[in-house]
Amino acid sequence: MKPTEMFAQVGSVIASVMFAWAMFKQYCPYKLQEYIDKYSKRAFTFIYPYIQITFNEFTGDRFMRSEAYSAIENYLGSRSSTQAKRLKADVVKNNQSIVLSMDDYEEVDDEFQGVKLKWAAGKHISKTQTVSYYPVTDEKRYYRLTFHKRQRQLILGDYLNHVLKEGNEIKVRNRQRKLYTNSGSYWRHVVFQHPASFESLAMEAERKQEIMDDLLVFSTAEEFYARIGRAWKRGYLLFGPPGTGKSTMIAAMANLLNYDIYDLELTAVKDNTELRKLLIDTTSRSIIVIEDIDCSLDLTGQRRKKKEEGEGDEKDPKLKLPKEESETKQSQVTLSGILNFVDGLWSACKGERLVVFTTNFVEKLDPALIRKGRMDKHIELSYCSFEAFQILAKNYLKLESHHLFARIQELLGETKMTPAEVAEHLMPKTISGDATVCLESLIGGLEKAKEDAILKAEEEVKESARLKAEEEAKEKEKEKAKAEEEEKAKEKDSSKAAENAKNQVKENGFCDNGNAELISKEKK
Ligand SMILES: Nc1ncnc2c1ncn2[C@@H]1O[C@H](COP(=O)(O)OP(=O)(O)OP(=O)(O)O)[C@@H](O)[C@H]1O
Ligand SMILES: [Mg+2]
């Protein structure tokens, strides 16, 4: 047969089949069509040994983007970039990195525990009947997973869990982290970009490592927390003088764990209900921070007010505010509200969360607020040690050693200076960035701090001696006044007795010996 004849015959066969199909569609009853369709599909699946699962991009009535779909998209990202020929690119992390995913109708292979699987990207296009100037097409994308029916158990269980978990982890790694703050009962956010890291944090290496280990163990301990029946959260109390790196450490924590930060301004929260709402609106993998908890609320004032009204709260917080601030404050948040926020039933609503309090005066805080279980780890950030200075010198001046280090070590052992102050001396002082100038400035600062401390100590000694002398003088004064009073009382008693004796003589015409003596004394 000639090729032209062959093509003609094939063409006529196709045309006949299409004609027959059109006739069938036209005249065959709808119900019968449905039956044929259904049974043909069943027959096909009987022979076809593969199973297909479709994950649609949008699910539900509210047109929410499916979390499973976006997890799969992230999971397939790295595989797509090596296998697919047509890719889609998305820019994330504030235009800093590109995430690739496969384009429509592309396919990629995957392997799990030696089992081969196939993922395909597709889309359903439905034409909408709306009258519009622009053509409207309703595209519904999906991912389709195909695998052999022998592997059903493995794929539906372990594999899909693995895909969702890894996909979500990639999503978290790629996301742009946020810094939230509360305005009324809502959170507002900005992009969180803080360069702080544990490497650059000036602190003793051993303590730093301990804190990092604690954080990393926490972030991977989901199963442990589930097993022991505790909510997956941990509290950190950072305390120390101003400028010792408390806020910097929070930023370093967020960068280490890749968490968002919720910076809670307690004074802007109206009441406990609003506080709870804010808590519910936070996401997991986040750090909730309350800075300067000791001066966030005047809970003492509120308690006193309540007691006056006859509904006293037993928990006696020691938190105080300067008077004028507390008088203008509107917040009705109570200590028990905060305790429940940190450790109540609602606090377990989202997992993987840190709660961090910072304070300059740990001794002012109520013990209930910082007990273990609420604030699990107490971290003291203190004045700059020589080890901490070395880290700052490395960060600021790129110096590992210098002949002035010995003098600085000596001075740091003798006087107190916060890392913030040390850092300020190490900031470049000249265009050339001469390190010696900075170190000399620091030595000058430390010497001055030492002198000031000595002067202050002397002042304090003088002041306490003065106070002691004043106290002693007051004491003496008191004793003198007391003696005088006693003398007066005695005199009063004796004149009263003489009066009595006189009256006796007048009334009875005689008196006893004692009274006679008194009368004669009085006469004299
Ligand atoms: N331990 C530290 N390591 C590195 N830099 C530090 C350290 N402590 C303080 N600094 C520097 O000092 C500045 C102030 O530090 P930070 O705001 O963290 O102090 P703070 O303890 O939160 O103070 P405050 O109690 O007043 O809030 C920061 O900009 C940081 O660069
Ligand atoms: Mg701070």
Coordinates of C-alpha atoms and ligand atoms in Angstrom, one line a residue:
M1 CA 0.0 0.0 0.0
K2 CA 1.3 3.4 -0.9
P3 CA 1.7 5.9 2.0
T4 CA -0.9 8.3 0.5
E5 CA -3.4 5.5 0.4
M6 CA -2.5 4.5 4.0
F7 CA -3.0 8.1 5.3
A8 CA -6.3 8.3 3.4
Q9 CA -7.5 5.0 5.1
V10 CA -6.3 6.1 8.6
G11 CA -8.0 9.5 8.0
S12 CA -11.3 7.8 7.1
V13 CA -11.1 5.5 10.1
I14 CA -10.6 8.5 12.4
A15 CA -13.4 10.4 10.8
S16 CA -15.7 7.4 11.2
V17 CA -14.8 7.0 14.9
M18 CA -15.4 10.6 15.5
F19 CA -18.7 10.5 13.6
A20 CA -19.8 7.5 15.6
W21 CA -18.8 9.2 18.9
A22 CA -20.7 12.3 18.0
M23 CA -23.8 10.3 17.1
F24 CA -23.4 8.4 20.4
K25 CA -23.1 11.6 22.3
Q26 CA -26.1 13.1 20.5
Y27 CA -28.6 10.3 20.6
C28 CA -27.5 8.0 23.4
P29 CA -29.5 8.7 26.6
Y30 CA -27.5 10.7 29.2
K31 CA -27.9 8.0 31.9
L32 CA -26.5 5.3 29.6
Q33 CA -23.5 7.5 28.8
E34 CA -22.9 7.9 32.5
Y35 CA -23.0 4.1 33.0
I36 CA -20.7 3.4 30.1
D37 CA -18.3 6.0 31.4
K38 CA -18.3 4.7 34.9
Y39 CA -17.8 1.0 33.9
S40 CA -15.2 1.8 31.3
K41 CA -13.2 3.7 34.0
R42 CA -13.6 0.7 36.4
A43 CA -12.4 -1.7 33.8
F44 CA -9.5 0.6 33.1
T45 CA -8.4 0.8 36.7
F46 CA -8.8 -3.0 37.0
I47 CA -6.1 -3.4 34.3
Y48 CA -4.1 -0.2 35.2
P49 CA -1.8 -1.0 38.1
Y50 CA -1.1 2.6 39.2
I51 CA -2.8 4.8 41.7
Q52 CA -3.1 8.6 41.3
I53 CA -3.7 11.3 43.9
T54 CA -4.5 14.8 43.0
F55 CA -3.7 17.8 45.2
N56 CA -5.6 20.9 44.1
E57 CA -4.2 24.3 44.6
F58 CA -7.4 25.7 46.1
T59 CA -9.7 23.8 48.4
G60 CA -13.0 24.6 50.2
D61 CA -15.5 27.3 49.5
R62 CA -13.4 30.1 50.7
F63 CA -10.8 29.7 48.0
M64 CA -8.0 29.1 50.5
R65 CA -4.8 28.1 49.0
S66 CA -4.2 24.5 50.1
E67 CA -1.3 24.1 52.6
A68 CA -0.6 20.6 51.2
Y69 CA -0.3 22.1 47.7
S70 CA 2.2 24.7 48.7
A71 CA 4.2 22.2 50.8
I72 CA 4.4 19.9 47.7
E73 CA 5.4 22.9 45.6
N74 CA 8.3 23.6 48.0
Y75 CA 9.2 19.9 48.3
L76 CA 9.4 19.5 44.5
G77 CA 11.4 22.7 44.1
S78 CA 14.9 21.2 44.2
R79 CA 13.8 18.1 42.1
S80 CA 12.1 20.4 39.6
S81 CA 15.2 22.5 39.1
T82 CA 17.3 19.4 38.2
Q83 CA 14.7 17.5 36.2
A84 CA 12.0 19.8 34.6
K85 CA 12.7 21.7 31.4
R86 CA 10.2 24.4 32.0
L87 CA 10.4 26.1 35.4
K88 CA 8.6 28.9 37.2
A89 CA 10.6 31.3 39.3
D90 CA 9.5 33.2 42.4
V91 CA 11.5 35.7 44.3
V92 CA 11.4 35.5 48.1
K93 CA 13.2 36.8 51.2
N94 CA 12.9 40.4 50.2
N95 CA 14.2 39.9 46.7
Q96 CA 17.2 38.0 48.0
S97 CA 16.6 34.5 46.7
I98 CA 14.8 32.7 44.0
V99 CA 12.6 29.7 44.4
L100 CA 12.0 27.4 41.4
S101 CA 9.0 25.2 40.7
M102 CA 8.0 23.1 37.7
D103 CA 5.7 24.7 35.1
D104 CA 2.4 23.3 34.0
Y105 CA 2.4 19.8 32.4
E106 CA 5.9 19.1 33.5
E107 CA 6.8 15.8 35.3
V108 CA 9.5 15.0 37.9
D109 CA 10.5 11.6 39.4
D110 CA 11.0 11.0 43.0
E111 CA 12.3 8.0 45.1
F112 CA 11.4 7.0 48.6
Q113 CA 12.8 4.0 50.4
G114 CA 13.7 2.5 47.0
V115 CA 10.2 3.1 45.6
K116 CA 9.9 5.2 42.4
L117 CA 7.1 7.8 42.1
K118 CA 6.0 10.4 39.6
W119 CA 4.8 13.9 40.2
A120 CA 3.1 15.9 37.5
A121 CA 1.9 19.5 37.4
G122 CA -1.3 20.2 35.6
K123 CA -4.3 22.6 35.4
H124 CA -8.0 22.4 34.8
I125 CA -9.3 25.3 32.7
S126 CA -12.9 26.1 33.0
K127 CA -14.5 28.8 30.9
T128 CA -16.5 31.2 33.0
Q129 CA -19.7 32.7 31.7
T130 CA -19.1 36.2 32.9
V131 CA -19.4 39.1 30.6
S132 CA -16.2 41.0 30.8
Y133 CA -14.0 43.2 28.7
Y134 CA -11.0 40.9 29.4
P135 CA -11.2 37.2 28.7
V136 CA -11.6 35.4 32.0
T137 CA -10.2 31.9 32.4
D138 CA -10.5 30.1 35.6
E139 CA -7.4 28.0 36.0
K140 CA -7.2 25.4 38.8
R141 CA -3.7 24.0 39.2
Y142 CA -2.9 20.7 40.8
Y143 CA -0.1 18.2 41.4
R144 CA -0.8 14.6 40.6
L145 CA 1.2 11.8 42.3
T146 CA 1.3 8.5 40.5
F147 CA 2.6 5.3 42.1
H148 CA 2.1 1.5 41.9
K149 CA -0.8 0.1 43.9
R150 CA 1.6 -2.3 45.7
Q151 CA 3.1 0.7 47.5
R152 CA -0.2 2.1 48.7
Q153 CA 0.5 1.6 52.3
L154 CA 4.0 3.2 52.2
I155 CA 3.0 6.2 50.1
L156 CA -0.2 7.1 51.9
G157 CA 1.5 6.9 55.2
D158 CA 5.2 7.6 55.5
Y159 CA 5.9 9.2 52.1
L160 CA 3.1 11.8 52.2
N161 CA 4.1 12.7 55.8
H162 CA 7.7 13.1 54.7
V163 CA 6.7 15.3 51.7
L164 CA 4.5 17.6 53.9
K165 CA 7.1 17.8 56.7
E166 CA 10.0 18.6 54.4
G167 CA 8.0 20.9 52.2
N168 CA 6.9 22.9 55.3
E169 CA 10.5 23.1 56.5
I170 CA 11.7 24.4 53.1
K171 CA 8.8 26.9 53.2
V172 CA 9.9 28.2 56.7
R173 CA 13.5 28.4 55.5
N174 CA 12.5 30.4 52.4
R175 CA 10.0 32.7 54.1
Q176 CA 10.8 36.3 54.9
R177 CA 10.7 36.6 58.7
K178 CA 8.6 39.2 60.4
L179 CA 8.8 41.4 63.4
Y180 CA 5.3 42.0 64.8
T181 CA 4.0 44.5 67.3
N182 CA 0.6 44.9 68.7
S183 CA -1.6 47.9 67.9
G184 CA -4.9 47.4 69.8
S185 CA -6.0 43.8 69.4
Y186 CA -4.1 43.3 66.1
W187 CA -0.6 42.5 65.2
R188 CA 1.2 44.7 62.6
H189 CA 4.4 43.6 61.1
V190 CA 7.5 44.7 59.3
V191 CA 10.2 42.6 57.7
F192 CA 12.6 41.3 60.3
Q193 CA 16.2 42.0 59.4
H194 CA 18.5 42.1 62.3
P195 CA 22.2 41.1 61.8
A196 CA 22.7 39.9 65.4
S197 CA 24.0 36.3 65.7
F198 CA 25.4 34.2 68.5
E199 CA 28.9 34.4 66.9
S200 CA 28.9 38.2 67.2
L201 CA 27.4 38.2 70.7
A202 CA 30.0 39.2 73.3
M203 CA 29.7 36.5 76.0
E204 CA 31.7 33.7 77.5
A205 CA 32.0 30.9 74.9
E206 CA 30.8 28.2 77.3
R207 CA 27.6 30.0 78.3
K208 CA 26.9 31.0 74.8
Q209 CA 27.2 27.4 73.6
E210 CA 24.9 26.2 76.5
I211 CA 22.2 28.7 75.4
M212 CA 22.5 27.7 71.7
D213 CA 22.3 24.0 72.6
D214 CA 19.2 24.6 74.7
L215 CA 17.5 26.5 71.9
L216 CA 18.5 23.9 69.2
V217 CA 17.4 21.0 71.4
F218 CA 14.1 22.7 72.0
S219 CA 13.5 23.4 68.3
T220 CA 13.8 19.7 67.5
A221 CA 12.0 18.3 70.5
E222 CA 8.5 18.1 69.1
E223 CA 8.1 14.3 69.8
F224 CA 9.7 14.7 73.3
Y225 CA 7.2 17.4 74.3
A226 CA 4.3 15.3 72.9
R227 CA 5.5 12.2 74.8
I228 CA 5.8 14.0 78.2
G229 CA 2.5 15.7 77.6
R230 CA 3.7 19.3 77.7
A231 CA 3.0 22.2 75.3
W232 CA 5.9 22.7 73.0
K233 CA 7.0 26.0 74.3
R234 CA 9.8 27.4 76.5
G235 CA 10.3 30.5 78.6
Y236 CA 13.5 32.5 78.8
L237 CA 14.1 35.3 81.3
L238 CA 16.9 37.6 80.3
F239 CA 18.0 39.9 83.1
G240 CA 20.9 42.3 83.6
P241 CA 21.8 46.0 83.6
P242 CA 21.0 48.2 80.6
G243 CA 23.2 47.7 77.6
T244 CA 24.3 44.1 78.3
G245 CA 22.8 42.6 75.2
K246 CA 19.3 41.4 76.2
S247 CA 17.6 42.7 73.1
T248 CA 20.5 41.7 70.9
M249 CA 20.3 38.1 72.2
I250 CA 16.6 37.9 71.3
A251 CA 17.4 38.9 67.7
A252 CA 20.3 36.3 67.7
M253 CA 17.8 33.7 69.0
A254 CA 15.3 34.5 66.2
N255 CA 18.1 34.3 63.6
L256 CA 19.4 31.0 65.0
L257 CA 16.0 29.3 64.9
N258 CA 14.6 31.1 61.9
Y259 CA 11.6 32.3 64.0
D260 CA 9.4 35.4 63.8
I261 CA 9.3 37.8 66.7
Y262 CA 6.2 39.1 68.4
D263 CA 7.2 42.1 70.4
L264 CA 4.3 42.5 72.8
E265 CA 3.7 46.0 74.2
L266 CA 1.7 45.3 77.3
T267 CA 0.7 48.9 78.1
A268 CA -1.1 49.0 74.7
V269 CA -3.2 45.9 75.6
K270 CA -6.6 46.9 77.0
D271 CA -7.4 43.9 79.1
N272 CA -6.9 40.1 79.6
T273 CA -9.3 39.2 76.9
E274 CA -7.4 41.3 74.4
L275 CA -4.2 39.7 75.6
R276 CA -5.6 36.3 74.9
K277 CA -6.8 37.3 71.4
L278 CA -3.3 38.5 70.6
L279 CA -1.9 35.2 71.8
I280 CA -4.2 33.2 69.6
D281 CA -3.3 35.3 66.6
T282 CA 0.4 34.4 66.9
T283 CA 1.9 31.7 64.7
S284 CA 4.1 28.8 65.7
R285 CA 7.9 29.1 65.2
S286 CA 7.9 32.4 66.9
I287 CA 9.3 34.3 69.9
I288 CA 6.9 36.3 72.0
V289 CA 8.9 39.0 73.7
I290 CA 7.8 41.3 76.6
E291 CA 10.7 43.7 77.1
D292 CA 11.2 45.4 80.5
I293 CA 8.5 43.4 82.2
D294 CA 9.2 45.1 85.5
C295 CA 8.0 48.4 84.2
S296 CA 5.4 47.3 81.7
L297 CA 2.5 47.4 84.1
D298 CA 1.6 48.9 87.4
L299 CA 0.0 45.7 88.7
T300 CA 0.6 46.7 92.3
G301 CA -1.6 49.8 91.8
Q302 CA -4.3 47.8 90.2
R303 CA -4.3 45.3 93.0
R304 CA -4.5 48.0 95.6
K305 CA -7.4 49.6 93.8
K306 CA -9.2 46.3 93.7
K307 CA -8.7 45.7 97.4
E308 CA -10.2 49.1 98.1
E309 CA -13.2 47.9 96.1
G310 CA -13.2 44.7 98.2
E311 CA -12.1 42.2 95.5
G312 CA -8.4 41.8 96.4
D313 CA -6.2 39.6 94.3
E314 CA -4.0 37.3 96.3
K315 CA -1.0 37.3 94.0
D316 CA 1.1 40.2 95.1
P317 CA 3.2 41.5 92.3
K318 CA 6.1 43.7 93.1
L319 CA 6.0 45.5 89.8
K320 CA 6.0 49.2 90.0
L321 CA 5.9 52.2 87.7
P322 CA 6.9 55.8 88.4
K323 CA 3.8 57.6 89.7
E324 CA 3.0 59.9 86.9
E325 CA 3.2 57.0 84.4
S326 CA 0.9 54.7 86.4
E327 CA -1.7 57.5 86.8
T328 CA -2.1 57.9 83.1
K329 CA -2.1 54.2 82.2
Q330 CA -5.2 52.7 80.7
S331 CA -4.4 49.0 80.6
Q332 CA -6.5 46.6 82.6
V333 CA -4.2 43.6 82.2
T334 CA -3.5 41.9 85.5
L335 CA -0.7 39.7 86.7
S336 CA -3.0 36.6 86.5
G337 CA -3.7 37.6 82.9
I338 CA 0.0 37.5 82.1
L339 CA 0.5 34.2 84.0
N340 CA -2.3 32.6 82.0
F341 CA -0.9 34.1 78.8
V342 CA 2.5 32.4 79.4
D343 CA 1.3 29.2 80.9
G344 CA -2.5 28.8 80.7
L345 CA -4.5 26.5 78.5
W346 CA -4.5 29.0 75.6
S347 CA -0.8 29.1 75.6
A348 CA -0.7 25.6 74.2
C349 CA -2.7 26.6 71.1
K350 CA 0.3 26.9 68.8
G351 CA 3.4 24.8 69.1
E352 CA 7.1 25.6 68.8
R353 CA 7.2 28.9 70.6
L354 CA 9.5 30.8 72.9
V355 CA 8.3 33.4 75.4
V356 CA 11.1 35.8 76.5
F357 CA 10.9 38.4 79.2
T358 CA 13.6 41.0 79.7
T359 CA 14.2 43.0 82.8
N360 CA 16.8 45.2 84.5
F361 CA 15.6 44.4 88.0
V362 CA 14.9 40.7 88.4
E363 CA 14.4 41.1 92.1
K364 CA 11.3 43.2 91.5
L365 CA 9.4 40.4 89.7
D366 CA 6.8 38.3 91.3
P367 CA 8.1 34.8 91.9
A368 CA 5.0 33.3 90.2
L369 CA 5.9 35.1 87.0
I370 CA 9.4 33.7 86.7
R371 CA 9.0 30.2 88.3
K372 CA 10.4 27.2 86.4
G373 CA 7.8 26.0 83.9
R374 CA 6.9 29.6 83.0
M375 CA 10.4 31.0 82.6
D376 CA 12.4 27.8 82.3
K377 CA 15.8 29.3 81.7
H378 CA 17.1 32.4 83.6
I379 CA 20.0 34.0 81.7
E380 CA 22.0 36.7 83.4
L381 CA 23.7 39.2 81.1
S382 CA 26.2 41.1 82.9
Y383 CA 29.1 43.6 82.6
C384 CA 31.8 43.0 80.0
S385 CA 34.4 40.3 80.8
F386 CA 37.7 40.1 79.1
E387 CA 36.5 37.1 77.0
A388 CA 33.5 39.2 75.9
F389 CA 35.8 42.1 75.1
Q390 CA 37.9 39.8 72.9
I391 CA 34.8 39.0 70.8
L392 CA 33.9 42.7 70.5
A393 CA 37.5 43.5 69.4
K394 CA 37.4 40.8 66.8
N395 CA 34.0 42.0 65.5
Y396 CA 34.7 45.7 65.6
L397 CA 38.5 45.9 64.9
K398 CA 39.3 42.5 63.4
L399 CA 41.9 42.1 66.2
E400 CA 42.8 38.8 67.8
S401 CA 45.6 40.3 70.0
H402 CA 47.2 43.6 70.7
H403 CA 49.8 44.9 73.2
L404 CA 47.1 47.0 74.9
F405 CA 44.9 43.9 75.6
A406 CA 46.8 43.2 78.8
R407 CA 46.0 46.6 80.3
I408 CA 42.4 46.3 79.2
Q409 CA 42.2 42.9 80.9
E410 CA 43.6 44.3 84.1
L411 CA 41.1 47.2 84.0
L412 CA 38.1 45.0 83.2
G413 CA 39.0 43.0 86.3
E414 CA 38.9 46.1 88.4
T415 CA 35.9 48.0 87.1
K416 CA 32.5 47.4 85.5
M417 CA 31.6 48.5 82.0
T418 CA 28.7 47.2 79.9
P419 CA 29.3 45.6 76.5
A420 CA 27.3 48.5 75.0
E421 CA 29.8 51.1 76.4
V422 CA 32.8 49.0 75.4
A423 CA 31.3 48.7 71.9
E424 CA 30.9 52.4 71.7
H425 CA 34.7 52.9 72.4
L426 CA 35.5 50.4 69.7
M427 CA 33.5 52.2 67.0
P428 CA 35.9 53.6 64.4
K429 CA 37.3 56.9 65.5
T430 CA 39.3 57.9 62.5
I431 CA 38.9 57.5 58.7
S432 CA 41.8 55.0 58.6
G433 CA 40.1 53.0 61.4
D434 CA 43.2 52.9 63.5
A435 CA 42.6 50.1 66.2
T436 CA 45.1 51.6 68.7
V437 CA 43.0 54.8 68.9
C438 CA 39.9 52.8 69.8
L439 CA 41.7 50.7 72.4
E440 CA 43.3 53.8 73.9
S441 CA 39.8 55.4 74.1
L442 CA 38.6 52.3 75.8
I443 CA 41.5 52.3 78.3
G444 CA 40.7 56.0 79.0
G445 CA 37.0 55.1 79.5
L446 CA 37.9 52.2 81.8
E447 CA 40.3 54.3 83.9
K448 CA 37.7 57.0 84.2
A449 CA 35.1 54.5 85.2
K450 CA 37.5 53.1 87.8
E451 CA 38.2 56.6 89.2
D452 CA 34.5 57.3 89.3
A453 CA 33.8 54.0 91.1
I454 CA 36.5 54.8 93.7
L455 CA 35.0 58.3 94.2
K456 CA 31.6 56.9 94.4
A457 CA 32.7 54.3 96.9
E458 CA 34.3 57.0 99.0
E459 CA 31.2 59.2 98.7
E460 CA 29.2 56.2 99.8
V461 CA 31.4 55.6 102.8
K462 CA 31.2 59.3 103.8
E463 CA 27.5 59.3 103.2
S464 CA 26.9 56.2 105.3
A465 CA 29.2 57.7 108.1
R466 CA 27.2 60.9 108.0
L467 CA 23.9 59.0 108.1
K468 CA 25.3 56.9 111.0
A469 CA 26.3 60.0 112.9
E470 CA 22.9 61.6 112.3
E471 CA 21.3 58.4 113.5
E472 CA 23.4 58.4 116.6
A473 CA 22.6 62.1 117.3
K474 CA 18.9 61.4 116.9
E475 CA 19.2 58.4 119.2
K476 CA 20.9 60.6 121.9
E477 CA 18.4 63.3 121.4
K478 CA 15.6 60.8 121.9
E479 CA 17.3 59.4 125.1
K480 CA 17.7 62.9 126.5
A481 CA 14.0 63.7 125.8
K482 CA 13.0 60.5 127.4
A483 CA 15.0 61.2 130.6
E484 CA 13.5 64.7 130.9
E485 CA 10.1 63.3 130.5
E486 CA 10.7 60.7 133.2
E487 CA 12.0 63.5 135.5
K488 CA 8.9 65.6 134.9
A489 CA 6.6 62.6 135.5
K490 CA 8.4 61.9 138.8
E491 CA 7.9 65.6 139.9
K492 CA 4.3 65.5 138.9
D493 CA 3.8 62.4 141.0
S494 CA 5.4 63.8 144.1
S495 CA 3.4 67.1 144.0
K496 CA 0.2 65.1 143.5
A497 CA 1.1 63.1 146.7
A498 CA 1.7 66.3 148.7
E499 CA -1.7 67.6 147.5
N500 CA -3.3 64.5 148.7
A501 CA -1.6 64.8 152.1
K502 CA -2.8 68.4 152.5
N503 CA -6.4 67.4 151.7
Q504 CA -6.1 64.6 154.3
V505 CA -5.0 67.0 157.0
K506 CA -7.9 69.4 156.2
E507 CA -10.4 66.6 156.2
N508 CA -9.2 64.5 159.2
G509 CA -7.1 66.9 161.3
F510 CA -4.1 64.5 161.1
C511 CA -1.8 62.9 158.6
D512 CA 0.6 60.0 158.5
N513 CA 4.4 60.5 158.9
G514 CA 5.1 60.2 155.2
N515 CA 2.6 62.8 154.2
A516 CA 3.8 65.1 157.0
E517 CA 7.3 64.9 155.5
L518 CA 6.0 65.8 152.1
I519 CA 4.0 68.8 153.5
S520 CA 7.0 70.1 155.3
K521 CA 9.1 69.7 152.1
E522 CA 6.5 71.6 150.1
K523 CA 6.5 74.4 152.7
K524 CA 10.2 74.7 152.6
Ligands
LIG1 N1 26.7 41.1 74.7 C1 26.8 41.9 73.7 N2 27.4 41.6 72.5 C2 27.5 42.4 71.5 N3 27.0 43.6 71.4 C3 26.4 44.0 72.5 C4 26.3 43.2 73.7 N4 25.6 43.9 74.6 C5 25.3 45.1 74.1 N5 25.8 45.2 72.8 C6 25.7 46.3 72.0 O1 25.1 47.4 72.7 C7 23.9 47.8 72.2 C8 22.8 47.8 73.2 O2 22.5 46.4 73.5 P1 21.0 45.9 73.8 O3 20.0 46.8 73.3 O4 21.0 44.5 73.4 O5 21.0 46.0 75.4 P2 19.9 45.7 76.4 O6 20.5 44.8 77.4 O7 18.7 45.2 75.7 O8 19.6 47.1 77.1 P3 18.3 47.6 77.8 O9 18.1 46.9 79.1 O10 18.5 49.0 78.0 O11 17.1 47.3 76.9 C9 23.6 47.0 71.0 O12 23.5 47.8 69.9 C10 24.7 46.0 70.8 O13 25.4 46.3 69.6
MG2 MG 16.8 46.0 75.4

